[in-house]
Short mmCIF file of C-alpha atoms in Angstrom, two decimals:
data_model
loop_
_atom_site.label_atom_id
_atom_site.label_comp_id
_atom_site.label_asym_id
_atom_site.label_seq_id
_atom_site.Cartn_x
_atom_site.Cartn_y
_atom_site.Cartn_z
CA MET A 1 174.33 34.26 107.70
CA HIS A 2 173.46 37.34 105.61
CA SER A 3 174.78 40.92 105.62
CA ASP A 4 174.00 44.10 103.73
CA ALA A 5 177.66 44.80 102.65
CA GLY A 6 177.23 47.80 100.24
CA GLY A 7 173.76 49.35 100.19
CA LEU A 8 171.73 50.11 97.07
CA PHE A 9 172.55 51.22 93.55
CA ASN A 10 170.09 52.71 91.05
CA PHE A 11 170.42 51.22 87.57
CA ASP A 12 169.50 52.93 84.33
CA GLY A 13 167.38 50.78 81.97
CA LEU A 14 165.69 48.81 84.69
CA GLY A 15 162.94 51.21 85.68
CA ASP A 16 162.62 51.47 89.45
CA MET A 17 164.72 48.25 90.04
CA ILE A 18 167.61 48.71 92.41
CA MET A 19 170.53 46.47 93.15
CA GLN A 20 170.94 45.23 96.77
CA ARG A 21 174.24 43.86 97.46
CA MET A 22 174.09 40.90 99.91
CA GLU A 23 176.64 38.41 101.13
CA THR A 24 176.04 34.93 102.59
CA PHE A 25 178.03 31.87 103.58
CA ILE A 26 176.60 28.50 102.73
CA ASP A 27 178.21 25.06 103.20
CA GLY A 28 181.79 26.48 102.96
CA HIS A 29 181.13 28.84 100.08
CA HIS A 30 181.24 32.66 100.32
CA ILE A 31 178.47 34.08 98.05
CA LEU A 32 177.83 37.62 96.95
CA TYR A 33 174.57 38.40 95.21
CA ASP A 34 172.05 40.98 94.10
CA ALA A 35 168.99 40.20 96.42
CA ALA A 36 166.90 42.46 94.09
CA ALA A 37 167.44 39.96 91.31
CA ILE A 38 167.71 36.61 93.17
CA THR A 39 165.47 35.79 96.00
CA LYS A 40 167.24 32.61 96.94
CA ILE A 41 170.68 31.43 95.82
CA THR A 42 172.59 28.19 96.53
CA PRO A 43 176.12 26.99 95.63
CA GLY A 44 174.50 24.99 92.76
CA TRP A 45 174.06 28.17 90.87
CA PHE A 46 177.78 28.24 90.17
CA ASP A 47 177.96 24.55 88.86
CA SER A 48 177.17 24.05 85.12
CA SER A 49 176.14 20.47 85.76
CA TYR A 50 173.50 21.79 88.14
CA TRP A 51 171.80 23.56 85.28
CA ARG A 52 172.49 20.82 82.81
CA GLU A 53 170.65 18.36 84.95
CA ARG A 54 167.66 20.58 85.08
CA GLY A 55 167.60 21.20 81.34
CA ALA A 56 168.36 24.89 81.81
CA LEU A 57 171.84 25.00 80.29
CA SER A 58 171.33 26.94 77.05
CA GLY A 59 174.96 27.01 75.74
CA GLN A 60 178.57 27.63 76.25
CA THR A 61 181.52 29.51 74.65
CA ALA A 62 184.45 27.58 73.33
CA GLY A 63 188.05 27.67 74.67
CA ARG A 64 189.92 27.25 77.93
CA GLY A 65 187.93 29.76 79.92
CA ALA A 66 184.38 28.69 78.81
CA THR A 67 181.40 30.72 79.82
CA TYR A 68 178.18 28.80 80.35
CA PHE A 69 174.72 30.19 79.75
CA PHE A 70 171.66 29.08 81.69
CA ARG A 71 167.97 30.19 82.13
CA GLU A 72 166.22 30.68 85.41
CA GLY A 73 162.95 32.46 85.97
CA GLY A 74 162.76 33.55 82.40
CA ILE A 75 166.16 35.31 82.52
CA GLU A 76 169.31 34.18 80.90
CA TYR A 77 172.57 34.36 82.81
CA ALA A 78 176.29 33.81 81.98
CA LEU A 79 178.43 31.82 84.45
CA ARG A 80 182.21 32.09 84.31
CA HIS A 81 184.80 30.13 86.40
CA TYR A 82 188.12 32.04 87.11
CA ARG A 83 191.03 30.37 85.43
CA ARG A 84 194.67 31.37 85.20
CA GLY A 85 196.50 32.17 82.00
CA GLY A 86 200.12 31.86 81.02
CA LEU A 87 202.65 29.36 82.10
CA ILE A 88 201.43 29.27 85.72
CA ALA A 89 198.18 27.91 84.53
CA ARG A 90 199.98 24.50 84.05
CA LEU A 91 200.42 24.35 87.82
CA LEU A 92 197.57 26.35 89.35
CA HIS A 93 195.02 26.46 86.60
CA ASP A 94 192.15 27.76 88.74
CA VAL A 95 193.40 28.41 92.25
CA TYR A 96 194.60 31.73 93.81
CA PRO A 97 196.37 32.59 97.02
CA ARG A 98 193.80 33.10 99.77
CA ARG A 99 193.08 36.71 100.89
CA VAL A 100 190.30 38.72 102.41
CA LEU A 101 187.02 38.44 100.37
CA ARG A 102 186.94 42.08 99.23
CA LYS A 103 190.37 41.54 97.51
CA THR A 104 189.50 38.31 95.73
CA ARG A 105 189.09 38.43 91.97
CA ALA A 106 185.40 37.63 92.03
CA TRP A 107 184.55 40.23 94.64
CA ARG A 108 186.59 42.88 92.91
CA GLU A 109 185.08 42.28 89.56
CA TRP A 110 181.50 42.08 90.93
CA ASP A 111 181.83 45.40 92.78
CA LEU A 112 183.52 47.08 89.78
CA LEU A 113 180.75 45.94 87.43
CA ALA A 114 178.09 47.11 90.00
CA ARG A 115 179.74 50.64 90.01
CA LEU A 116 179.97 50.85 86.25
CA TRP A 117 176.46 49.66 85.81
CA SER A 118 175.17 52.24 88.29
CA GLU A 119 176.99 54.98 86.40
CA GLY A 120 175.28 53.91 83.15
CA LEU A 121 178.26 52.31 81.40
CA PRO A 122 177.57 49.53 78.91
CA VAL A 123 178.63 46.41 80.89
CA PRO A 124 176.82 43.29 81.87
CA ARG A 125 174.74 43.49 85.09
CA PRO A 126 176.45 41.63 87.85
CA VAL A 127 174.29 39.02 89.56
CA ALA A 128 176.27 36.81 91.90
CA ALA A 129 179.86 35.73 92.79
CA ARG A 130 181.35 32.80 94.76
CA VAL A 131 184.58 32.17 96.53
CA THR A 132 185.46 28.80 97.93
CA CYS A 133 188.42 28.60 100.24
CA LYS A 134 190.69 25.54 100.80
CA GLY A 135 193.88 25.86 102.75
CA PHE A 136 195.92 28.61 101.45
CA PHE A 137 194.04 28.98 98.19
CA TYR A 138 190.64 29.82 96.83
CA ARG A 139 188.59 29.21 93.64
CA ALA A 140 185.98 31.60 92.34
CA ASP A 141 183.11 32.18 89.89
CA ILE A 142 180.88 34.97 88.85
CA ILE A 143 177.44 35.21 87.26
CA THR A 144 176.16 38.15 85.16
CA ALA A 145 173.01 38.76 83.11
CA LYS A 146 173.57 37.50 79.58
CA LEU A 147 173.57 40.18 76.91
CA PRO A 148 170.97 39.61 74.12
CA ALA A 149 172.48 37.84 71.00
CA PRO A 150 176.01 38.96 71.77
CA LEU A 151 178.44 39.06 68.96
CA LYS A 152 182.15 39.71 69.59
CA LEU A 153 184.05 42.27 67.58
CA SER A 154 186.54 39.45 66.80
CA GLU A 155 183.66 37.36 65.34
CA ALA A 156 182.07 40.21 63.36
CA LEU A 157 185.47 41.03 61.70
CA GLN A 158 185.83 37.42 60.52
CA ALA A 159 182.40 37.70 58.86
CA ARG A 160 182.42 41.25 57.31
CA ALA A 161 183.93 44.63 57.19
CA LEU A 162 182.54 47.04 59.71
CA ALA A 163 181.11 50.43 58.46
CA PRO A 164 183.13 53.51 59.50
CA GLU A 165 180.43 54.48 61.91
CA GLU A 166 180.75 51.18 63.64
CA TRP A 167 184.50 51.84 64.20
CA ARG A 168 183.62 55.30 65.36
CA ALA A 169 181.27 53.81 67.87
CA ALA A 170 183.94 51.42 69.09
CA GLY A 171 186.42 54.28 69.55
CA ARG A 172 183.84 56.34 71.49
CA LEU A 173 183.06 53.32 73.62
CA ILE A 174 186.58 52.89 74.73
CA ARG A 175 187.12 56.56 75.37
CA ARG A 176 183.94 56.63 77.50
CA PHE A 177 185.42 54.10 79.81
CA HIS A 178 188.76 55.93 79.95
CA GLU A 179 187.00 59.14 80.64
CA ALA A 180 185.41 57.34 83.65
CA GLY A 181 188.83 56.31 84.82
CA VAL A 182 188.38 52.59 84.10
CA CYS A 183 191.29 50.61 83.05
CA HIS A 184 190.37 47.29 81.42
CA ALA A 185 193.23 44.80 82.18
CA ASP A 186 192.67 42.78 78.94
CA LEU A 187 191.28 45.01 76.35
CA ASN A 188 191.00 42.92 73.20
CA ALA A 189 188.74 42.21 70.23
CA HIS A 190 187.05 39.40 72.10
CA ASN A 191 185.77 41.65 74.92
CA ILE A 192 184.08 44.21 72.76
CA VAL A 193 180.71 43.00 71.96
CA PHE A 194 177.72 43.96 69.82
CA ALA A 195 174.40 43.28 71.53
CA ALA A 196 170.92 44.76 70.79
CA ASP A 197 172.33 47.46 68.40
CA ARG A 198 174.71 48.58 71.17
CA LEU A 199 178.38 48.00 71.98
CA TYR A 200 179.38 46.52 75.41
CA LEU A 201 182.64 45.94 77.13
CA LEU A 202 183.06 42.55 78.92
CA ASP A 203 185.33 40.75 81.27
CA PHE A 204 186.59 43.09 83.98
CA ASP A 205 188.69 40.56 85.82
CA ARG A 206 191.57 42.52 87.23
CA GLY A 207 189.98 45.75 85.99
CA CYS A 208 190.62 48.81 88.18
CA LEU A 209 189.99 52.58 88.54
CA PRO A 210 193.58 54.00 88.56
CA GLY A 211 192.33 57.47 87.70
CA HIS A 212 193.33 59.92 85.07
CA LYS A 213 196.62 61.47 83.73
CA ARG A 214 198.56 58.29 83.57
CA LEU A 215 200.02 56.11 80.82
CA TRP A 216 197.44 53.35 81.08
CA PRO A 217 194.98 54.54 78.46
CA GLU A 218 197.73 54.42 75.74
CA ARG A 219 198.65 50.92 76.95
CA ASN A 220 194.97 49.82 76.73
CA LEU A 221 194.88 51.02 73.10
CA ARG A 222 198.20 49.37 72.16
CA ARG A 223 196.78 46.06 73.68
CA LEU A 224 193.65 46.24 71.58
CA LEU A 225 195.68 46.95 68.43
CA ARG A 226 197.89 44.03 69.13
CA SER A 227 194.82 41.82 69.43
CA LEU A 228 193.43 43.03 66.17
CA ARG A 229 196.65 42.51 64.29
CA LYS A 230 197.14 39.06 65.85
CA LEU A 231 193.56 37.98 64.72
CA ALA A 232 194.44 39.33 61.18
CA LEU A 233 197.43 36.99 61.03
CA GLN A 234 195.48 34.03 62.32
CA HIS A 235 192.36 34.39 60.13
CA LYS A 236 192.47 34.59 56.40
CA GLY A 237 190.13 37.44 55.17
CA PHE A 238 189.91 39.01 58.67
CA HIS A 239 188.40 42.51 58.00
CA PHE A 240 190.78 44.88 59.67
CA SER A 241 193.06 47.50 58.14
CA ALA A 242 195.28 50.45 59.21
CA ALA A 243 192.54 52.78 57.87
CA ASP A 244 189.97 51.09 60.27
CA TRP A 245 192.24 51.83 63.19
CA GLU A 246 192.59 55.49 62.10
CA ILE A 247 188.86 55.91 62.13
CA PHE A 248 188.78 54.29 65.52
CA LEU A 249 191.42 56.57 66.93
CA GLU A 250 189.84 59.62 65.36
CA ALA A 251 186.60 58.93 67.16
CA TYR A 252 188.50 58.10 70.35
CA HIS A 253 190.42 61.37 70.44
CA SER A 254 187.27 63.40 69.41
CA VAL A 255 186.03 63.15 72.89
CA LYS A 256 187.39 65.84 75.29
CA GLU A 257 190.83 65.36 76.57
CA PHE A 258 191.58 64.16 80.16
#
């Protein structure tokens, strides 16, 4: 069963290509995908072993919430399974209370990414999402287009000091999202990424559009600063200083006020 659940989006940087939001239900799996990018999708797309068996798995990130990279049709994708954090993860590490599809984490993140992409903001292009329900709970996954040779800000700072203009670019990046009314729920040095001479923002799980004239932009900045300070304590020779943060803030505040 297929349904057009959201119409078309025009995307900058993809020529005349448009995104066509489609939903389907296959063998107990609710799947949302871009029919303009994927002509046929199956639940196997969301299983890393499916791609490993086909020799298409090209890598993965380290850590609890690993992201898997695979190649299909000459395009490389990133697959992420939703996992909980904090103490509750010990009991319910990857399951969430069942709810209507549009309110699940996968659907909300996919739709937010689609909107941001359509507005020309530097985010990964959303490709597909899956929700699998069992009893009172659900599990979920999301697939996006992989950025070219991504390098996290946290990784870059372990290797070298950033030039002042790079810190300014980071400040302008965050302000651009804030100007668009976008609140990133987990703004940290791992989610700011260098790719193809451009900065991107990743991982919009629980991200939202709360609007302007609230306290959340300042909270976002404090969260990022805590992340940088924590990494500086964890890694000897981490290239971050108070002067770097001042450059970042100067660029952030140089954009027009809300």
